[in-house]
Amino acid sequence: MLHLMSLLKSVNLWYKGEKMIAFFCRTPIHIFRTIQLKYEMFEKEKVDVYVFSSFNGSSNIVQRLKKINIFENVYYIDDSTYMKGRHLVDLKACVIKSEFKKILSEKKYRELFTYNIYGPFNEVGYNVLKKNNIDLKYNVVEDAPTVYGIQYKENKCIKYLFKIFNLKSSIRNINCWWFSSPESMSPFKNGKKQKLPMVSRQNKKMCQTINYVFEYKEDVDLQNADVILMEECYSNDGLIKNEDIELFKQVIDIDKKFNSVVKLHPRSKINRFENKFNVIKSQGIPWEVYILNCPMKDKILISLSCATMTSGKFMFGEESYSLLLFPIIEDKVIDTYDKSKYFTEERKKKLSSQKQMYDDKNKFFIACTVKEAKNKLFEWLDNKNE
């Protein structure tokens, strides 16, 4: 009897060991993080990666991900057939047949990692996988390395419809949240908090893999730049038009005596800064790939509220000069979802709290006027040139 129980226990452990881990990636930084976590946390684990077509160059990146041979399977999921939204689209995605659901229905995973708390793919992934994987653990990794609040927005009607179709809300079943700075995050209704590992430049194999996947090449303009203007996805997502460009032009004098360059957002489909500013030539590459290859601690980064400005601090332990401009045009940035102001009091409070994370507090500044921004910029430039 004891021998039989021991045998059953061994079989059970073997079965669990065969269950793999899955990552859902919807942006380039998600892929960067997934490669890093594979090397630094799950090196001996079998990992599948699902890449969605929601960003430029995604299909090409998938082909390179397949060639590096560190993942068991790499799937390319066309999400163009899904409507944008947070409620009915989630229900629709869970109910209708799709190739995505078919793939998941045949999978045995013990853990699922996503980078967004909302979206139809999270709901499909959690509900389909849970049917065949009772012990599935659902984890959420930060969408970007920064300090921000998590907002739970649940529609009562959709909540009722989920019950009718016997579906579970993924956000209510989170096992663990993974953050660069978990101590800075607000308390959550469910799930424990864990700290993500720092990116190690000493892991040469990982660095080579990341550079290959994103086709990184040295950019002379970036290396020589004193100031880097960070484009965000606000225009691409319809929150603004070109207000950010006009603001940058006011802050950066035409007769400037320093080098500046624009880093486009990876999801940008057009170069809005053409003939206005010098632009980094490589497109679709996460900012973190540039930091991996070119330390930015002496660079001045300027944006409205770009999360990646703190990537150096949270992912590499290096502090760049960070100048945020969102208070100057915050009234013009409107959330397309409910037509409310994008920069809520909670969001502004979280952005302001980032300064407390810096060892050198003088390297972080939020400007309320163009004059303040220009004064701080030239103060930093003078300090760098001393």
PDB file of C-alpha atoms in Angstrom, residues 121-362:
ATOM      1  CA  PHE A 121      -7.263  37.624 -24.298  1.00  0.00           C
ATOM      2  CA  ASN A 122      -6.858  37.562 -20.547  1.00  0.00           C
ATOM      3  CA  GLU A 123     -10.444  36.408 -20.116  1.00  0.00           C
ATOM      4  CA  VAL A 124     -10.187  33.785 -22.863  1.00  0.00           C
ATOM      5  CA  GLY A 125      -6.830  32.587 -21.576  1.00  0.00           C
ATOM      6  CA  TYR A 126      -7.920  32.252 -17.986  1.00  0.00           C
ATOM      7  CA  ASN A 127     -11.324  30.671 -18.655  1.00  0.00           C
ATOM      8  CA  VAL A 128     -10.214  28.198 -21.345  1.00  0.00           C
ATOM      9  CA  LEU A 129      -7.062  27.100 -19.530  1.00  0.00           C
ATOM     10  CA  LYS A 130      -8.807  26.776 -16.169  1.00  0.00           C
ATOM     11  CA  LYS A 131     -11.096  24.076 -17.586  1.00  0.00           C
ATOM     12  CA  ASN A 132      -8.184  21.723 -18.288  1.00  0.00           C
ATOM     13  CA  ASN A 133      -5.847  23.043 -15.596  1.00  0.00           C
ATOM     14  CA  ILE A 134      -7.656  23.153 -12.273  1.00  0.00           C
ATOM     15  CA  ASP A 135      -4.487  24.196 -10.446  1.00  0.00           C
ATOM     16  CA  LEU A 136      -3.666  27.025 -12.908  1.00  0.00           C
ATOM     17  CA  LYS A 137      -2.072  30.082 -11.287  1.00  0.00           C
ATOM     18  CA  TYR A 138      -2.841  33.395 -12.982  1.00  0.00           C
ATOM     19  CA  ASN A 139      -0.157  36.094 -12.692  1.00  0.00           C
ATOM     20  CA  VAL A 140      -0.044  39.718 -13.858  1.00  0.00           C
ATOM     21  CA  VAL A 141       3.262  41.439 -14.638  1.00  0.00           C
ATOM     22  CA  GLU A 142       3.457  45.238 -14.743  1.00  0.00           C
ATOM     23  CA  ASP A 143       2.617  46.661 -18.168  1.00  0.00           C
ATOM     24  CA  ALA A 144       5.539  49.064 -17.823  1.00  0.00           C
ATOM     25  CA  PRO A 145       8.267  49.598 -15.200  1.00  0.00           C
ATOM     26  CA  THR A 146       6.844  52.520 -13.244  1.00  0.00           C
ATOM     27  CA  VAL A 147       4.685  53.449 -10.262  1.00  0.00           C
ATOM     28  CA  TYR A 148       0.977  53.556 -11.004  1.00  0.00           C
ATOM     29  CA  GLY A 149      -2.416  52.709  -9.544  1.00  0.00           C
ATOM     30  CA  ILE A 150      -4.515  49.694 -10.492  1.00  0.00           C
ATOM     31  CA  GLN A 151      -8.121  50.564 -11.229  1.00  0.00           C
ATOM     32  CA  TYR A 152     -10.780  47.874 -11.002  1.00  0.00           C
ATOM     33  CA  LYS A 153     -13.604  48.707 -13.401  1.00  0.00           C
ATOM     34  CA  GLU A 154     -16.275  46.025 -13.521  1.00  0.00           C
ATOM     35  CA  ASN A 155     -19.549  46.466 -15.371  1.00  0.00           C
ATOM     36  CA  LYS A 156     -22.455  45.005 -13.341  1.00  0.00           C
ATOM     37  CA  CYS A 157     -24.282  43.845 -16.475  1.00  0.00           C
ATOM     38  CA  ILE A 158     -21.216  42.038 -17.802  1.00  0.00           C
ATOM     39  CA  LYS A 159     -20.587  40.553 -14.391  1.00  0.00           C
ATOM     40  CA  TYR A 160     -24.112  39.078 -14.535  1.00  0.00           C
ATOM     41  CA  LEU A 161     -23.610  37.790 -18.113  1.00  0.00           C
ATOM     42  CA  PHE A 162     -20.337  36.142 -17.081  1.00  0.00           C
ATOM     43  CA  LYS A 163     -22.293  34.215 -14.452  1.00  0.00           C
ATOM     44  CA  ILE A 164     -24.896  33.105 -17.035  1.00  0.00           C
ATOM     45  CA  PHE A 165     -22.149  31.722 -19.303  1.00  0.00           C
ATOM     46  CA  ASN A 166     -20.302  30.217 -16.327  1.00  0.00           C
ATOM     47  CA  LEU A 167     -17.234  32.422 -16.884  1.00  0.00           C
ATOM     48  CA  LYS A 168     -14.810  33.691 -14.277  1.00  0.00           C
ATOM     49  CA  SER A 169     -13.335  37.201 -14.208  1.00  0.00           C
ATOM     50  CA  SER A 170      -9.550  36.894 -14.491  1.00  0.00           C
ATOM     51  CA  ILE A 171      -8.933  40.023 -12.416  1.00  0.00           C
ATOM     52  CA  ARG A 172     -10.723  38.419  -9.459  1.00  0.00           C
ATOM     53  CA  ASN A 173      -8.501  35.355  -9.615  1.00  0.00           C
ATOM     54  CA  ILE A 174      -4.990  36.792  -9.664  1.00  0.00           C
ATOM     55  CA  ASN A 175      -2.441  34.685  -7.838  1.00  0.00           C
ATOM     56  CA  CYS A 176       0.427  37.170  -7.934  1.00  0.00           C
ATOM     57  CA  TRP A 177       1.271  40.694  -9.146  1.00  0.00           C
ATOM     58  CA  TRP A 178       4.844  41.234 -10.342  1.00  0.00           C
ATOM     59  CA  PHE A 179       6.325  44.750 -10.145  1.00  0.00           C
ATOM     60  CA  SER A 180       9.696  46.463 -10.364  1.00  0.00           C
ATOM     61  CA  SER A 181       8.793  48.365  -7.206  1.00  0.00           C
ATOM     62  CA  PRO A 182       6.064  46.435  -5.344  1.00  0.00           C
ATOM     63  CA  GLU A 183       6.613  48.491  -2.195  1.00  0.00           C
ATOM     64  CA  SER A 184       5.399  51.569  -4.096  1.00  0.00           C
ATOM     65  CA  MET A 185       2.164  50.024  -5.346  1.00  0.00           C
ATOM     66  CA  SER A 186      -1.266  50.449  -3.782  1.00  0.00           C
ATOM     67  CA  PRO A 187      -2.841  47.576  -1.823  1.00  0.00           C
ATOM     68  CA  PHE A 188      -4.844  45.132  -3.951  1.00  0.00           C
ATOM     69  CA  LYS A 189      -8.075  43.289  -3.431  1.00  0.00           C
ATOM     70  CA  ASN A 190      -6.475  39.967  -4.233  1.00  0.00           C
ATOM     71  CA  GLY A 191      -3.119  38.422  -5.065  1.00  0.00           C
ATOM     72  CA  LYS A 192       0.268  38.788  -3.427  1.00  0.00           C
ATOM     73  CA  LYS A 193       2.967  41.172  -4.679  1.00  0.00           C
ATOM     74  CA  GLN A 194       6.411  40.085  -5.867  1.00  0.00           C
ATOM     75  CA  LYS A 195       9.472  42.010  -7.029  1.00  0.00           C
ATOM     76  CA  LEU A 196      10.778  41.504 -10.569  1.00  0.00           C
ATOM     77  CA  PRO A 197      14.516  40.877 -10.939  1.00  0.00           C
ATOM     78  CA  MET A 198      16.780  43.645 -12.218  1.00  0.00           C
ATOM     79  CA  VAL A 199      18.067  43.262 -15.779  1.00  0.00           C
ATOM     80  CA  SER A 200      21.670  42.048 -15.729  1.00  0.00           C
ATOM     81  CA  ARG A 201      24.015  43.253 -18.467  1.00  0.00           C
ATOM     82  CA  GLN A 202      26.397  40.534 -17.218  1.00  0.00           C
ATOM     83  CA  ASN A 203      24.104  37.897 -18.736  1.00  0.00           C
ATOM     84  CA  LYS A 204      25.716  38.145 -22.161  1.00  0.00           C
ATOM     85  CA  LYS A 205      23.642  35.375 -23.702  1.00  0.00           C
ATOM     86  CA  MET A 206      20.400  37.081 -22.693  1.00  0.00           C
ATOM     87  CA  CYS A 207      21.651  40.424 -24.026  1.00  0.00           C
ATOM     88  CA  GLN A 208      22.616  38.877 -27.349  1.00  0.00           C
ATOM     89  CA  THR A 209      19.196  37.218 -27.610  1.00  0.00           C
ATOM     90  CA  ILE A 210      17.333  40.472 -26.915  1.00  0.00           C
ATOM     91  CA  ASN A 211      19.448  42.383 -29.447  1.00  0.00           C
ATOM     92  CA  TYR A 212      18.811  39.716 -32.086  1.00  0.00           C
ATOM     93  CA  VAL A 213      15.048  39.598 -31.529  1.00  0.00           C
ATOM     94  CA  PHE A 214      14.721  43.387 -31.819  1.00  0.00           C
ATOM     95  CA  GLU A 215      17.443  43.780 -34.487  1.00  0.00           C
ATOM     96  CA  TYR A 216      19.253  46.344 -32.368  1.00  0.00           C
ATOM     97  CA  LYS A 217      21.941  48.476 -34.003  1.00  0.00           C
ATOM     98  CA  GLU A 218      23.969  51.251 -32.428  1.00  0.00           C
ATOM     99  CA  ASP A 219      22.513  54.701 -33.066  1.00  0.00           C
ATOM    100  CA  VAL A 220      25.098  57.483 -33.239  1.00  0.00           C
ATOM    101  CA  ASP A 221      22.482  60.218 -32.791  1.00  0.00           C
ATOM    102  CA  LEU A 222      21.276  58.594 -29.577  1.00  0.00           C
ATOM    103  CA  GLN A 223      24.778  58.124 -28.210  1.00  0.00           C
ATOM    104  CA  ASN A 224      25.647  61.768 -28.891  1.00  0.00           C
ATOM    105  CA  ALA A 225      22.352  63.179 -27.622  1.00  0.00           C
ATOM    106  CA  ASP A 226      22.216  65.315 -24.495  1.00  0.00           C
ATOM    107  CA  VAL A 227      18.407  65.397 -24.497  1.00  0.00           C
ATOM    108  CA  ILE A 228      15.987  62.637 -25.523  1.00  0.00           C
ATOM    109  CA  LEU A 229      12.324  63.451 -26.175  1.00  0.00           C
ATOM    110  CA  MET A 230      10.139  60.436 -25.436  1.00  0.00           C
ATOM    111  CA  GLU A 231       7.017  60.033 -27.563  1.00  0.00           C
ATOM    112  CA  GLU A 232       4.104  58.278 -25.878  1.00  0.00           C
ATOM    113  CA  CYS A 233       1.136  56.391 -27.310  1.00  0.00           C
ATOM    114  CA  TYR A 234      -1.339  59.208 -26.567  1.00  0.00           C
ATOM    115  CA  SER A 235      -1.633  60.367 -30.194  1.00  0.00           C
ATOM    116  CA  ASN A 236      -1.813  56.807 -31.502  1.00  0.00           C
ATOM    117  CA  ASP A 237      -4.603  56.050 -29.000  1.00  0.00           C
ATOM    118  CA  GLY A 238      -6.540  59.234 -29.800  1.00  0.00           C
ATOM    119  CA  LEU A 239      -5.964  61.072 -26.492  1.00  0.00           C
ATOM    120  CA  ILE A 240      -4.195  63.998 -28.172  1.00  0.00           C
ATOM    121  CA  LYS A 241      -3.271  65.191 -31.676  1.00  0.00           C
ATOM    122  CA  ASN A 242       0.053  67.028 -31.822  1.00  0.00           C
ATOM    123  CA  GLU A 243      -0.030  68.942 -28.557  1.00  0.00           C
ATOM    124  CA  ASP A 244       3.059  67.097 -27.344  1.00  0.00           C
ATOM    125  CA  ILE A 245       5.074  68.189 -30.398  1.00  0.00           C
ATOM    126  CA  GLU A 246       4.097  71.834 -29.925  1.00  0.00           C
ATOM    127  CA  LEU A 247       5.075  71.635 -26.266  1.00  0.00           C
ATOM    128  CA  PHE A 248       8.455  70.074 -27.069  1.00  0.00           C
ATOM    129  CA  LYS A 249       9.095  72.895 -29.562  1.00  0.00           C
ATOM    130  CA  GLN A 250       8.453  75.460 -26.830  1.00  0.00           C
ATOM    131  CA  VAL A 251      10.784  73.776 -24.369  1.00  0.00           C
ATOM    132  CA  ILE A 252      13.582  72.996 -26.854  1.00  0.00           C
ATOM    133  CA  ASP A 253      14.846  76.288 -28.340  1.00  0.00           C
ATOM    134  CA  ILE A 254      15.449  76.310 -32.089  1.00  0.00           C
ATOM    135  CA  ASP A 255      18.887  77.856 -31.571  1.00  0.00           C
ATOM    136  CA  LYS A 256      19.795  75.167 -29.033  1.00  0.00           C
ATOM    137  CA  LYS A 257      23.458  74.495 -28.380  1.00  0.00           C
ATOM    138  CA  PHE A 258      22.975  70.854 -27.418  1.00  0.00           C
ATOM    139  CA  ASN A 259      22.041  67.641 -29.195  1.00  0.00           C
ATOM    140  CA  SER A 260      18.479  66.365 -28.943  1.00  0.00           C
ATOM    141  CA  VAL A 261      16.728  63.373 -30.495  1.00  0.00           C
ATOM    142  CA  VAL A 262      13.207  61.903 -30.453  1.00  0.00           C
ATOM    143  CA  LYS A 263      12.513  58.285 -29.467  1.00  0.00           C
ATOM    144  CA  LEU A 264       9.251  57.236 -31.139  1.00  0.00           C
ATOM    145  CA  HIS A 265       6.821  55.000 -29.317  1.00  0.00           C
ATOM    146  CA  PRO A 266       7.082  51.335 -30.494  1.00  0.00           C
ATOM    147  CA  ARG A 267       3.417  51.354 -31.568  1.00  0.00           C
ATOM    148  CA  SER A 268       3.677  54.563 -33.621  1.00  0.00           C
ATOM    149  CA  LYS A 269       2.639  53.975 -37.236  1.00  0.00           C
ATOM    150  CA  ILE A 270       3.880  57.311 -38.564  1.00  0.00           C
ATOM    151  CA  ASN A 271       6.707  59.698 -37.724  1.00  0.00           C
ATOM    152  CA  ARG A 272       4.873  62.804 -36.531  1.00  0.00           C
ATOM    153  CA  PHE A 273       8.181  64.517 -35.711  1.00  0.00           C
ATOM    154  CA  GLU A 274       9.599  64.424 -39.239  1.00  0.00           C
ATOM    155  CA  ASN A 275      11.187  67.740 -40.325  1.00  0.00           C
ATOM    156  CA  LYS A 276      10.717  69.056 -36.780  1.00  0.00           C
ATOM    157  CA  PHE A 277      13.208  67.064 -34.707  1.00  0.00           C
ATOM    158  CA  ASN A 278      15.987  64.568 -35.231  1.00  0.00           C
ATOM    159  CA  VAL A 279      14.507  61.064 -34.745  1.00  0.00           C
ATOM    160  CA  ILE A 280      16.163  57.784 -33.790  1.00  0.00           C
ATOM    161  CA  LYS A 281      16.188  55.729 -36.980  1.00  0.00           C
ATOM    162  CA  SER A 282      15.337  52.303 -35.527  1.00  0.00           C
ATOM    163  CA  GLN A 283      11.615  51.831 -34.964  1.00  0.00           C
ATOM    164  CA  GLY A 284       9.597  49.380 -32.888  1.00  0.00           C
ATOM    165  CA  ILE A 285      12.433  48.819 -30.411  1.00  0.00           C
ATOM    166  CA  PRO A 286      11.608  49.146 -26.702  1.00  0.00           C
ATOM    167  CA  TRP A 287      13.464  51.881 -24.870  1.00  0.00           C
ATOM    168  CA  GLU A 288      14.798  49.222 -22.498  1.00  0.00           C
ATOM    169  CA  VAL A 289      16.797  47.663 -25.367  1.00  0.00           C
ATOM    170  CA  TYR A 290      18.619  50.969 -25.834  1.00  0.00           C
ATOM    171  CA  ILE A 291      19.335  51.197 -22.088  1.00  0.00           C
ATOM    172  CA  LEU A 292      20.655  47.639 -22.186  1.00  0.00           C
ATOM    173  CA  ASN A 293      23.264  48.698 -24.733  1.00  0.00           C
ATOM    174  CA  CYS A 294      23.806  52.365 -23.914  1.00  0.00           C
ATOM    175  CA  PRO A 295      23.585  53.473 -20.244  1.00  0.00           C
ATOM    176  CA  MET A 296      21.442  56.612 -19.922  1.00  0.00           C
ATOM    177  CA  LYS A 297      22.368  57.926 -16.470  1.00  0.00           C
ATOM    178  CA  ASP A 298      23.848  61.134 -17.952  1.00  0.00           C
ATOM    179  CA  LYS A 299      21.048  61.717 -20.465  1.00  0.00           C
ATOM    180  CA  ILE A 300      18.130  64.139 -19.964  1.00  0.00           C
ATOM    181  CA  LEU A 301      14.788  62.517 -20.781  1.00  0.00           C
ATOM    182  CA  ILE A 302      11.725  64.669 -21.471  1.00  0.00           C
ATOM    183  CA  SER A 303       8.108  63.523 -21.928  1.00  0.00           C
ATOM    184  CA  LEU A 304       4.565  64.230 -20.801  1.00  0.00           C
ATOM    185  CA  SER A 305       4.509  61.288 -18.387  1.00  0.00           C
ATOM    186  CA  CYS A 306       6.315  58.452 -20.162  1.00  0.00           C
ATOM    187  CA  ALA A 307       6.602  55.357 -17.967  1.00  0.00           C
ATOM    188  CA  THR A 308       9.779  54.210 -19.691  1.00  0.00           C
ATOM    189  CA  MET A 309      11.636  57.258 -18.362  1.00  0.00           C
ATOM    190  CA  THR A 310      11.905  55.340 -15.097  1.00  0.00           C
ATOM    191  CA  SER A 311      12.942  52.073 -16.755  1.00  0.00           C
ATOM    192  CA  GLY A 312      16.597  52.803 -16.099  1.00  0.00           C
ATOM    193  CA  LYS A 313      15.885  53.217 -12.386  1.00  0.00           C
ATOM    194  CA  PHE A 314      13.522  50.281 -11.911  1.00  0.00           C
ATOM    195  CA  MET A 315      15.076  47.756 -14.301  1.00  0.00           C
ATOM    196  CA  PHE A 316      18.791  48.628 -14.289  1.00  0.00           C
ATOM    197  CA  GLY A 317      19.300  50.610 -11.082  1.00  0.00           C
ATOM    198  CA  GLU A 318      20.446  53.714 -13.023  1.00  0.00           C
ATOM    199  CA  GLU A 319      18.913  57.170 -12.692  1.00  0.00           C
ATOM    200  CA  SER A 320      18.556  59.418 -15.748  1.00  0.00           C
ATOM    201  CA  TYR A 321      17.524  63.071 -15.541  1.00  0.00           C
ATOM    202  CA  SER A 322      13.721  62.898 -15.915  1.00  0.00           C
ATOM    203  CA  LEU A 323      11.626  65.947 -16.830  1.00  0.00           C
ATOM    204  CA  LEU A 324       7.829  65.453 -16.959  1.00  0.00           C
ATOM    205  CA  LEU A 325       5.599  68.030 -18.660  1.00  0.00           C
ATOM    206  CA  PHE A 326       2.058  66.651 -18.212  1.00  0.00           C
ATOM    207  CA  PRO A 327       0.737  69.466 -15.925  1.00  0.00           C
ATOM    208  CA  ILE A 328       1.228  71.987 -18.747  1.00  0.00           C
ATOM    209  CA  ILE A 329      -1.298  70.323 -21.085  1.00  0.00           C
ATOM    210  CA  GLU A 330      -3.172  67.898 -18.799  1.00  0.00           C
ATOM    211  CA  ASP A 331      -6.562  69.493 -19.586  1.00  0.00           C
ATOM    212  CA  LYS A 332      -6.107  68.605 -23.269  1.00  0.00           C
ATOM    213  CA  VAL A 333      -5.448  64.879 -22.700  1.00  0.00           C
ATOM    214  CA  ILE A 334      -8.842  63.124 -22.738  1.00  0.00           C
ATOM    215  CA  ASP A 335      -9.514  59.428 -22.104  1.00  0.00           C
ATOM    216  CA  THR A 336     -11.283  58.046 -25.195  1.00  0.00           C
ATOM    217  CA  TYR A 337     -13.013  55.381 -23.107  1.00  0.00           C
ATOM    218  CA  ASP A 338     -15.287  57.641 -21.064  1.00  0.00           C
ATOM    219  CA  LYS A 339     -14.292  61.177 -22.222  1.00  0.00           C
ATOM    220  CA  SER A 340     -12.868  61.989 -18.797  1.00  0.00           C
ATOM    221  CA  LYS A 341      -9.546  63.641 -18.042  1.00  0.00           C
ATOM    222  CA  TYR A 342      -6.749  61.125 -18.508  1.00  0.00           C
ATOM    223  CA  PHE A 343      -4.633  62.670 -15.772  1.00  0.00           C
ATOM    224  CA  THR A 344      -6.830  61.934 -12.777  1.00  0.00           C
ATOM    225  CA  GLU A 345      -5.825  63.052  -9.299  1.00  0.00           C
ATOM    226  CA  GLU A 346      -4.752  59.491  -8.503  1.00  0.00           C
ATOM    227  CA  ARG A 347      -2.620  59.248 -11.654  1.00  0.00           C
ATOM    228  CA  LYS A 348      -0.959  62.607 -10.926  1.00  0.00           C
ATOM    229  CA  LYS A 349      -0.281  61.564  -7.353  1.00  0.00           C
ATOM    230  CA  LYS A 350       1.379  58.353  -8.549  1.00  0.00           C
ATOM    231  CA  LEU A 351       3.519  60.208 -11.070  1.00  0.00           C
ATOM    232  CA  SER A 352       4.650  62.672  -8.392  1.00  0.00           C
ATOM    233  CA  SER A 353       5.528  59.820  -6.026  1.00  0.00           C
ATOM    234  CA  GLN A 354       8.195  58.563  -8.445  1.00  0.00           C
ATOM    235  CA  LYS A 355      10.566  61.230  -7.156  1.00  0.00           C
ATOM    236  CA  GLN A 356      10.739  59.456  -3.800  1.00  0.00           C
ATOM    237  CA  MET A 357      12.235  56.416  -5.535  1.00  0.00           C
ATOM    238  CA  TYR A 358      15.269  58.393  -6.743  1.00  0.00           C
ATOM    239  CA  ASP A 359      18.443  58.464  -4.667  1.00  0.00           C
ATOM    240  CA  ASP A 360      19.323  61.775  -6.325  1.00  0.00           C
ATOM    241  CA  LYS A 361      16.072  63.741  -5.974  1.00  0.00           C
ATOM    242  CA  ASN A 362      17.432  66.515  -8.194  1.00  0.00           C
TER     243      ASN A 362
END
